[in-house]
mmCIF file of C-alpha atoms and ligand atoms in Angstrom:
data_model
loop_
_atom_site.group_PDB
_atom_site.id
_atom_site.type_symbol
_atom_site.label_atom_id
_atom_site.label_comp_id
_atom_site.label_asym_id
_atom_site.label_seq_id
_atom_site.Cartn_x
_atom_site.Cartn_y
_atom_site.Cartn_z
ATOM 1 C CA MET A 267 -236.351 78.195 -13.637
ATOM 2 C CA SER A 268 -232.701 78.649 -13.802
ATOM 3 C CA ASP A 269 -231.028 78.904 -17.053
ATOM 4 C CA PRO A 270 -227.440 77.045 -16.734
ATOM 5 C CA TRP A 271 -226.122 78.630 -20.176
ATOM 6 C CA GLN A 272 -227.064 81.917 -19.334
ATOM 7 C CA GLU A 273 -225.139 81.346 -16.070
ATOM 8 C CA CYS A 274 -222.292 80.319 -17.918
ATOM 9 C CA MET A 275 -222.668 83.358 -20.288
ATOM 10 C CA ASP A 276 -222.667 85.792 -17.455
ATOM 11 C CA TYR A 277 -219.453 83.999 -15.583
ATOM 12 C CA CYS A 278 -217.954 84.321 -19.264
ATOM 13 C CA VAL A 279 -218.491 88.019 -19.429
ATOM 14 C CA GLU A 280 -216.888 88.612 -15.868
ATOM 15 C CA VAL A 281 -213.919 86.275 -16.863
ATOM 16 C CA THR A 282 -213.635 88.335 -20.088
ATOM 17 C CA LYS A 283 -213.386 91.675 -18.127
ATOM 18 C CA GLN A 284 -210.449 90.220 -16.172
ATOM 19 C CA ALA A 285 -208.691 88.825 -19.201
ATOM 20 C CA GLY A 286 -209.336 92.358 -20.834
ATOM 21 C CA LYS A 287 -207.724 94.194 -17.754
ATOM 22 C CA MET A 288 -204.668 91.967 -18.048
ATOM 23 C CA ILE A 289 -204.084 92.602 -21.637
ATOM 24 C CA GLN A 290 -204.792 96.546 -20.946
ATOM 25 C CA ASP A 291 -202.249 96.345 -18.201
ATOM 26 C CA ALA A 292 -199.815 94.574 -20.438
ATOM 27 C CA LEU A 293 -200.167 97.385 -23.083
ATOM 28 C CA ARG A 294 -198.504 99.825 -20.518
ATOM 29 C CA LYS A 295 -195.468 97.663 -20.174
ATOM 30 C CA ASP A 296 -192.775 96.395 -22.449
ATOM 31 C CA ILE A 297 -194.172 93.497 -24.535
ATOM 32 C CA SER A 298 -191.444 90.527 -25.282
ATOM 33 C CA ILE A 299 -192.537 88.913 -28.538
ATOM 34 C CA MET A 300 -191.917 85.349 -29.647
ATOM 35 C CA GLN A 301 -192.588 83.603 -32.944
ATOM 36 C CA LYS A 302 -194.926 80.611 -33.862
ATOM 37 C CA SER A 303 -195.018 79.059 -37.396
ATOM 38 C CA SER A 304 -193.219 82.019 -39.099
ATOM 39 C CA PRO A 305 -191.485 85.534 -38.590
ATOM 40 C CA VAL A 306 -194.848 87.058 -38.842
ATOM 41 C CA ASP A 307 -196.808 84.670 -36.637
ATOM 42 C CA LEU A 308 -196.413 86.104 -33.023
ATOM 43 C CA VAL A 309 -197.134 85.276 -29.466
ATOM 44 C CA THR A 310 -196.361 87.193 -26.328
ATOM 45 C CA GLU A 311 -196.188 86.008 -22.951
ATOM 46 C CA THR A 312 -199.606 87.815 -22.276
ATOM 47 C CA ASP A 313 -201.198 85.651 -24.828
ATOM 48 C CA GLN A 314 -200.107 82.629 -22.986
ATOM 49 C CA LYS A 315 -201.090 84.209 -19.501
ATOM 50 C CA VAL A 316 -204.558 85.373 -20.593
ATOM 51 C CA GLU A 317 -205.441 81.966 -21.823
ATOM 52 C CA GLU A 318 -204.461 80.242 -18.637
ATOM 53 C CA LEU A 319 -206.507 82.853 -16.548
ATOM 54 C CA ILE A 320 -209.549 82.242 -18.836
ATOM 55 C CA ILE A 321 -209.158 78.350 -18.754
ATOM 56 C CA SER A 322 -208.350 77.712 -15.295
ATOM 57 C CA SER A 323 -211.104 80.223 -14.132
ATOM 58 C CA ILE A 324 -213.791 78.420 -16.303
ATOM 59 C CA LYS A 325 -212.320 75.080 -15.384
ATOM 60 C CA LYS A 326 -212.964 75.864 -11.625
ATOM 61 C CA LYS A 327 -216.515 76.369 -12.292
ATOM 62 C CA TYR A 328 -217.155 74.047 -15.006
ATOM 63 C CA PRO A 329 -214.800 70.974 -14.466
ATOM 64 C CA SER A 330 -216.491 68.793 -17.129
ATOM 65 C CA HIS A 331 -216.528 71.098 -19.827
ATOM 66 C CA SER A 332 -213.836 70.940 -22.870
ATOM 67 C CA PHE A 333 -211.704 73.668 -24.093
ATOM 68 C CA ILE A 334 -210.163 74.699 -27.476
ATOM 69 C CA GLY A 335 -207.817 77.571 -26.838
ATOM 70 C CA GLU A 336 -205.372 78.821 -29.262
ATOM 71 C CA GLU A 337 -202.344 78.783 -27.412
ATOM 72 C CA SER A 338 -203.065 75.446 -25.944
ATOM 73 C CA VAL A 339 -203.434 74.060 -29.333
ATOM 74 C CA ALA A 340 -199.981 75.744 -30.181
ATOM 75 C CA ALA A 341 -198.747 73.741 -27.354
ATOM 76 C CA GLY A 342 -200.112 70.214 -28.779
ATOM 77 C CA ALA A 343 -203.683 70.272 -27.340
ATOM 78 C CA SER A 344 -206.367 68.708 -29.491
ATOM 79 C CA SER A 345 -208.723 71.058 -31.372
ATOM 80 C CA ILE A 346 -211.465 68.498 -32.165
ATOM 81 C CA LEU A 347 -214.892 69.697 -31.464
ATOM 82 C CA THR A 348 -217.048 67.296 -29.734
ATOM 83 C CA ASP A 349 -220.875 67.297 -28.499
ATOM 84 C CA ASN A 350 -219.501 68.175 -24.946
ATOM 85 C CA PRO A 351 -219.967 72.007 -23.784
ATOM 86 C CA THR A 352 -216.826 73.385 -25.310
ATOM 87 C CA TRP A 353 -215.302 76.869 -24.880
ATOM 88 C CA ILE A 354 -213.495 78.012 -27.791
ATOM 89 C CA ILE A 355 -210.997 80.712 -27.186
ATOM 90 C CA ASP A 356 -208.880 83.245 -28.554
ATOM 91 C CA PRO A 357 -207.083 85.179 -25.640
ATOM 92 C CA ILE A 358 -205.513 87.801 -27.699
ATOM 93 C CA ASP A 359 -207.017 88.138 -31.287
ATOM 94 C CA GLY A 360 -205.048 90.404 -33.055
ATOM 95 C CA THR A 361 -201.549 89.588 -31.693
ATOM 96 C CA THR A 362 -199.604 91.569 -34.229
ATOM 97 C CA ASN A 363 -202.074 94.782 -33.269
ATOM 98 C CA PHE A 364 -201.351 94.095 -29.643
ATOM 99 C CA VAL A 365 -197.361 94.070 -30.371
ATOM 100 C CA HIS A 366 -197.710 97.393 -32.120
ATOM 101 C CA ARG A 367 -200.362 98.915 -30.015
ATOM 102 C CA PHE A 368 -202.773 99.085 -32.972
ATOM 103 C CA PRO A 369 -206.103 99.699 -31.454
ATOM 104 C CA PHE A 370 -208.007 96.378 -32.314
ATOM 105 C CA VAL A 371 -207.040 93.822 -29.887
ATOM 106 C CA SER A 372 -209.938 91.378 -28.692
ATOM 107 C CA VAL A 373 -210.591 88.512 -26.239
ATOM 108 C CA SER A 374 -212.794 86.170 -28.180
ATOM 109 C CA ILE A 375 -214.684 83.461 -26.402
ATOM 110 C CA GLY A 376 -217.580 80.994 -28.349
ATOM 111 C CA PHE A 377 -219.496 78.609 -26.105
ATOM 112 C CA ALA A 378 -220.450 75.553 -28.245
ATOM 113 C CA LEU A 379 -223.134 72.741 -27.326
ATOM 114 C CA ASN A 380 -223.454 69.790 -29.538
ATOM 115 C CA LYS A 381 -220.896 71.472 -32.011
ATOM 116 C CA GLN A 382 -223.366 74.579 -32.414
ATOM 117 C CA ILE A 383 -222.416 78.113 -30.942
ATOM 118 C CA GLU A 384 -224.851 78.988 -28.016
ATOM 119 C CA PHE A 385 -223.289 82.480 -27.085
ATOM 120 C CA GLY A 386 -220.385 84.246 -28.047
ATOM 121 C CA ILE A 387 -218.286 87.258 -26.128
ATOM 122 C CA VAL A 388 -215.605 89.627 -27.958
ATOM 123 C CA TYR A 389 -214.076 92.284 -25.702
ATOM 124 C CA SER A 390 -212.399 94.687 -27.858
ATOM 125 C CA CYS A 391 -210.102 95.893 -25.136
ATOM 126 C CA MET A 392 -208.123 98.978 -26.410
ATOM 127 C CA GLU A 393 -211.904 100.395 -27.580
ATOM 128 C CA ASP A 394 -213.359 98.983 -24.267
ATOM 129 C CA LYS A 395 -216.259 97.524 -26.317
ATOM 130 C CA MET A 396 -217.711 94.238 -24.804
ATOM 131 C CA TYR A 397 -219.966 92.353 -27.766
ATOM 132 C CA THR A 398 -222.066 89.922 -26.539
ATOM 133 C CA ALA A 399 -224.638 87.687 -28.277
ATOM 134 C CA ARG A 400 -226.770 84.270 -27.461
ATOM 135 C CA LYS A 401 -228.639 82.192 -29.747
ATOM 136 C CA GLY A 402 -232.062 83.640 -30.346
ATOM 137 C CA LYS A 403 -231.588 86.607 -27.881
ATOM 138 C CA GLY A 404 -229.975 89.385 -29.939
ATOM 139 C CA ALA A 405 -226.458 90.895 -30.057
ATOM 140 C CA PHE A 406 -225.091 93.980 -27.878
ATOM 141 C CA CYS A 407 -222.164 96.378 -27.523
ATOM 142 C CA ASN A 408 -221.673 97.387 -23.995
ATOM 143 C CA GLY A 409 -225.375 96.137 -23.450
ATOM 144 C CA ILE A 410 -226.952 98.321 -26.319
ATOM 145 C CA PRO A 411 -228.582 96.205 -28.742
ATOM 146 C CA ILE A 412 -226.666 96.118 -32.198
ATOM 147 C CA LYS A 413 -227.514 95.412 -35.888
ATOM 148 C CA VAL A 414 -226.076 94.872 -39.313
ATOM 149 C CA SER A 415 -226.091 97.531 -41.945
ATOM 150 C CA GLU A 416 -229.164 97.934 -44.293
ATOM 151 C CA GLN A 417 -227.106 98.312 -47.593
ATOM 152 C CA GLN A 418 -228.408 96.138 -50.126
ATOM 153 C CA ASP A 419 -226.323 97.565 -53.165
ATOM 154 C CA ILE A 420 -222.899 95.822 -53.072
ATOM 155 C CA THR A 421 -221.319 98.958 -55.091
ATOM 156 C CA LYS A 422 -221.948 100.947 -51.787
ATOM 157 C CA THR A 423 -220.359 98.482 -49.245
ATOM 158 C CA LEU A 424 -217.230 98.565 -47.223
ATOM 159 C CA VAL A 425 -215.641 95.064 -47.221
ATOM 160 C CA LEU A 426 -213.251 93.660 -44.430
ATOM 161 C CA THR A 427 -210.505 90.967 -44.848
ATOM 162 C CA GLU A 428 -207.247 89.911 -43.534
ATOM 163 C CA MET A 429 -203.954 89.153 -45.179
ATOM 164 C CA GLY A 430 -202.875 86.232 -42.957
ATOM 165 C CA PHE A 431 -199.335 84.774 -42.877
ATOM 166 C CA LYS A 432 -199.553 82.215 -45.769
ATOM 167 C CA LYS A 433 -196.936 83.864 -47.689
ATOM 168 C CA ASP A 434 -196.447 81.177 -50.343
ATOM 169 C CA PRO A 435 -196.277 82.512 -53.782
ATOM 170 C CA GLU A 436 -199.857 80.705 -54.843
ATOM 171 C CA HIS A 437 -201.842 82.000 -51.753
ATOM 172 C CA PHE A 438 -200.287 85.488 -52.007
ATOM 173 C CA ARG A 439 -201.324 85.582 -55.419
ATOM 174 C CA ILE A 440 -204.666 84.487 -54.768
ATOM 175 C CA MET A 441 -205.372 86.879 -51.882
ATOM 176 C CA MET A 442 -204.045 89.709 -53.796
ATOM 177 C CA ALA A 443 -206.312 88.727 -56.872
ATOM 178 C CA ASN A 444 -209.249 88.361 -54.501
ATOM 179 C CA MET A 445 -208.756 91.959 -53.168
ATOM 180 C CA GLN A 446 -208.553 93.208 -56.724
ATOM 181 C CA SER A 447 -211.589 91.297 -57.956
ATOM 182 C CA ILE A 448 -213.684 92.740 -54.879
ATOM 183 C CA LEU A 449 -212.435 96.233 -55.235
ATOM 184 C CA SER A 450 -213.260 96.101 -59.219
ATOM 185 C CA ILE A 451 -217.063 95.108 -58.466
ATOM 186 C CA PRO A 452 -216.538 98.131 -57.400
ATOM 187 C CA VAL A 453 -217.057 98.713 -53.468
ATOM 188 C CA HIS A 454 -216.386 101.755 -51.335
ATOM 189 C CA GLY A 455 -213.480 100.287 -50.247
ATOM 190 C CA ILE A 456 -211.423 97.292 -48.428
ATOM 191 C CA ARG A 457 -210.161 97.429 -44.868
ATOM 192 C CA THR A 458 -207.789 94.987 -42.827
ATOM 193 C CA PRO A 459 -208.503 95.848 -39.295
ATOM 194 C CA GLY A 460 -206.191 92.833 -37.793
ATOM 195 C CA SER A 461 -208.624 91.132 -35.561
ATOM 196 C CA ALA A 462 -210.878 88.258 -37.124
ATOM 197 C CA ALA A 463 -213.116 88.919 -34.226
ATOM 198 C CA VAL A 464 -213.156 92.599 -34.054
ATOM 199 C CA ASN A 465 -214.171 92.320 -37.769
ATOM 200 C CA LEU A 466 -217.036 90.263 -37.049
ATOM 201 C CA CYS A 467 -218.265 92.806 -34.610
ATOM 202 C CA LEU A 468 -217.748 95.621 -37.255
ATOM 203 C CA VAL A 469 -220.156 93.910 -39.410
ATOM 204 C CA ALA A 470 -222.383 92.944 -36.544
ATOM 205 C CA CYS A 471 -222.792 96.583 -35.705
ATOM 206 C CA GLY A 472 -223.142 97.908 -39.248
ATOM 207 C CA ALA A 473 -219.583 99.928 -39.407
ATOM 208 C CA ALA A 474 -218.638 97.269 -42.496
ATOM 209 C CA ASP A 475 -220.937 95.397 -44.465
ATOM 210 C CA ALA A 476 -219.129 92.103 -45.081
ATOM 211 C CA TYR A 477 -215.747 90.344 -44.051
ATOM 212 C CA TYR A 478 -214.120 87.368 -45.793
ATOM 213 C CA HIS A 479 -211.230 85.495 -44.729
ATOM 214 C CA MET A 480 -209.503 82.224 -45.517
ATOM 215 C CA GLY A 481 -206.858 80.679 -43.393
ATOM 216 C CA ILE A 482 -208.183 81.786 -39.822
ATOM 217 C CA HIS A 483 -208.868 79.404 -37.003
ATOM 218 C CA CYS A 484 -212.132 78.344 -35.107
ATOM 219 C CA TRP A 485 -211.126 80.386 -32.098
ATOM 220 C CA ASP A 486 -210.886 83.480 -34.425
ATOM 221 C CA MET A 487 -214.466 82.943 -35.367
ATOM 222 C CA ALA A 488 -216.464 81.315 -32.767
ATOM 223 C CA GLY A 489 -217.301 84.479 -30.480
ATOM 224 C CA GLY A 490 -217.821 86.587 -33.383
ATOM 225 C CA SER A 491 -219.936 84.351 -35.681
ATOM 226 C CA VAL A 492 -223.017 84.166 -33.206
ATOM 227 C CA ILE A 493 -222.738 87.966 -32.832
ATOM 228 C CA VAL A 494 -223.126 88.652 -36.606
ATOM 229 C CA THR A 495 -226.269 85.890 -36.810
ATOM 230 C CA GLU A 496 -227.853 87.698 -33.732
ATOM 231 C CA ALA A 497 -227.520 91.225 -35.076
ATOM 232 C CA GLY A 498 -229.157 90.246 -38.128
ATOM 233 C CA GLY A 499 -226.284 89.337 -40.363
ATOM 234 C CA VAL A 500 -225.353 85.874 -42.140
ATOM 235 C CA VAL A 501 -222.336 83.706 -41.824
ATOM 236 C CA THR A 502 -221.157 81.280 -44.822
ATOM 237 C CA ASP A 503 -218.947 79.195 -45.926
ATOM 238 C CA ILE A 504 -216.184 80.808 -48.587
ATOM 239 C CA THR A 505 -218.186 79.278 -51.448
ATOM 240 C CA GLY A 506 -221.606 80.810 -50.103
ATOM 241 C CA GLY A 507 -222.705 77.390 -48.664
ATOM 242 C CA PRO A 508 -223.359 76.593 -44.850
ATOM 243 C CA PHE A 509 -220.594 77.900 -42.479
ATOM 244 C CA ASP A 510 -218.477 75.056 -41.017
ATOM 245 C CA LEU A 511 -216.648 76.175 -37.752
ATOM 246 C CA MET A 512 -213.618 74.091 -38.339
ATOM 247 C CA SER A 513 -213.293 74.767 -41.950
ATOM 248 C CA ARG A 514 -210.861 77.805 -41.326
ATOM 249 C CA ARG A 515 -212.852 80.146 -43.945
ATOM 250 C CA LEU A 516 -216.005 82.533 -43.998
ATOM 251 C CA ILE A 517 -217.840 85.175 -45.306
ATOM 252 C CA ALA A 518 -219.818 87.440 -42.807
ATOM 253 C CA ALA A 519 -222.250 89.920 -44.083
ATOM 254 C CA SER A 520 -225.170 91.939 -43.461
ATOM 255 C CA ARG A 521 -227.454 89.868 -45.903
ATOM 256 C CA HIS A 522 -227.344 86.962 -48.096
ATOM 257 C CA GLY A 523 -227.253 88.976 -51.493
ATOM 258 C CA ILE A 524 -223.816 90.627 -50.249
ATOM 259 C CA ALA A 525 -222.513 87.306 -49.242
ATOM 260 C CA GLU A 526 -223.285 85.713 -52.553
ATOM 261 C CA CYS A 527 -221.720 88.499 -54.484
ATOM 262 C CA ILE A 528 -218.454 88.366 -52.693
ATOM 263 C CA ALA A 529 -218.672 84.594 -52.981
ATOM 264 C CA LYS A 530 -218.889 84.584 -56.901
ATOM 265 C CA LYS A 531 -215.696 86.905 -56.860
ATOM 266 C CA ILE A 532 -213.498 84.700 -54.611
ATOM 267 C CA GLN A 533 -210.999 82.145 -55.806
ATOM 268 C CA GLN A 534 -210.404 79.733 -53.055
ATOM 269 C CA PHE A 535 -207.100 78.195 -51.937
ATOM 270 C CA HIS A 536 -206.523 75.153 -49.502
ATOM 271 C CA CYS A 537 -206.500 76.204 -46.119
ATOM 272 C CA GLY A 538 -206.985 72.870 -44.191
ATOM 273 C CA ARG A 539 -209.294 72.453 -41.508
ATOM 274 C CA ASP A 540 -208.933 72.942 -37.584
ATOM 275 C CA ASP A 541 -210.007 69.238 -36.753
ATOM 276 C CA THR A 542 -207.692 67.254 -38.884
ATOM 277 C CA ASP A 543 -203.981 67.328 -39.743
ATOM 278 C CA ASP A 544 -204.937 68.124 -43.248
HETATM 279 C C1 LIG B 622 -205.244 86.681 -36.064
HETATM 280 C C2 LIG B 622 -206.470 87.144 -36.949
HETATM 281 C C3 LIG B 622 -206.290 88.161 -37.968
HETATM 282 C C4 LIG B 622 -205.517 87.375 -38.941
HETATM 283 C C5 LIG B 622 -204.117 87.037 -38.474
HETATM 284 C C6 LIG B 622 -204.303 86.093 -37.156
HETATM 285 P P1 LIG B 622 -204.381 86.001 -33.947
HETATM 286 O O1 LIG B 622 -205.334 85.962 -35.069
HETATM 287 O O2 LIG B 622 -207.395 87.608 -36.044
HETATM 288 O O3 LIG B 622 -207.531 88.457 -38.433
HETATM 289 O O4 LIG B 622 -204.988 88.597 -40.031
HETATM 290 O O5 LIG B 622 -203.289 86.223 -39.332
HETATM 291 O O6 LIG B 622 -204.933 84.766 -37.575
HETATM 292 O O7 LIG B 622 -203.203 84.973 -34.190
HETATM 293 O O8 LIG B 622 -203.791 87.240 -33.467
HETATM 294 O O9 LIG B 622 -205.254 85.333 -32.621
#
């Protein structure tokens, strides 16, 4: 019997390869940079062209499906997640990295059915790594199965986070205090690679043990979250409670114990939701 969602996933991999090729070509040319919400919230013509390519290719084949894309939302489209099959797209996750040619730049696509992610694809373009996962079917990098790390001792972990562009003094103070509090556990180190989707894949393949972030968006998390869980890891809210894709915050970890330790060390700040104006 044919499996319609597997067909969607296979098609998504093909479209993601085309998107990745567009980004790789753009990296060899001059990049013209524009600002979004602030001087450190960047967008390029390539972000917009890649999103157009992805959405138009998928719409042609699946006209009744819904889309939430970073650049479409920036241009005023809705980011309400419904029960309809929905493609959640970040055309370039790590735009600042792209602008600087810092090597973690990805295309991230998550496909949701009844508001649950069914599959995720993250293509790390400069590393040429295609991460894929479908619910219940495992996680892969370039077709090879991946697994989270087996580390159980928080003091031997490598933790990822990002500093984002919320630079108001209170958020900045909490972000720095959180890093200090995690480093003082102690852990082996903290890294901020600059692409949320790549960070999730680094946890999924065991190169890092955990990742926490407040202030990202559903398109940064959708593709990578299922890659982590299918690789044997956990994705939770920043409090350690259930993960909510629209909540703009998460902890991803190789195991519950590690996620719980991090949740206990983190102070929260208000980052709103993707599905309200709050
Ligand atoms: C980026 C994230 C990154 C975070 C940036 C931004 P974009 O997404 O992946 O981890 O630090 O603030 O949200 O905007 O490049 O798609």
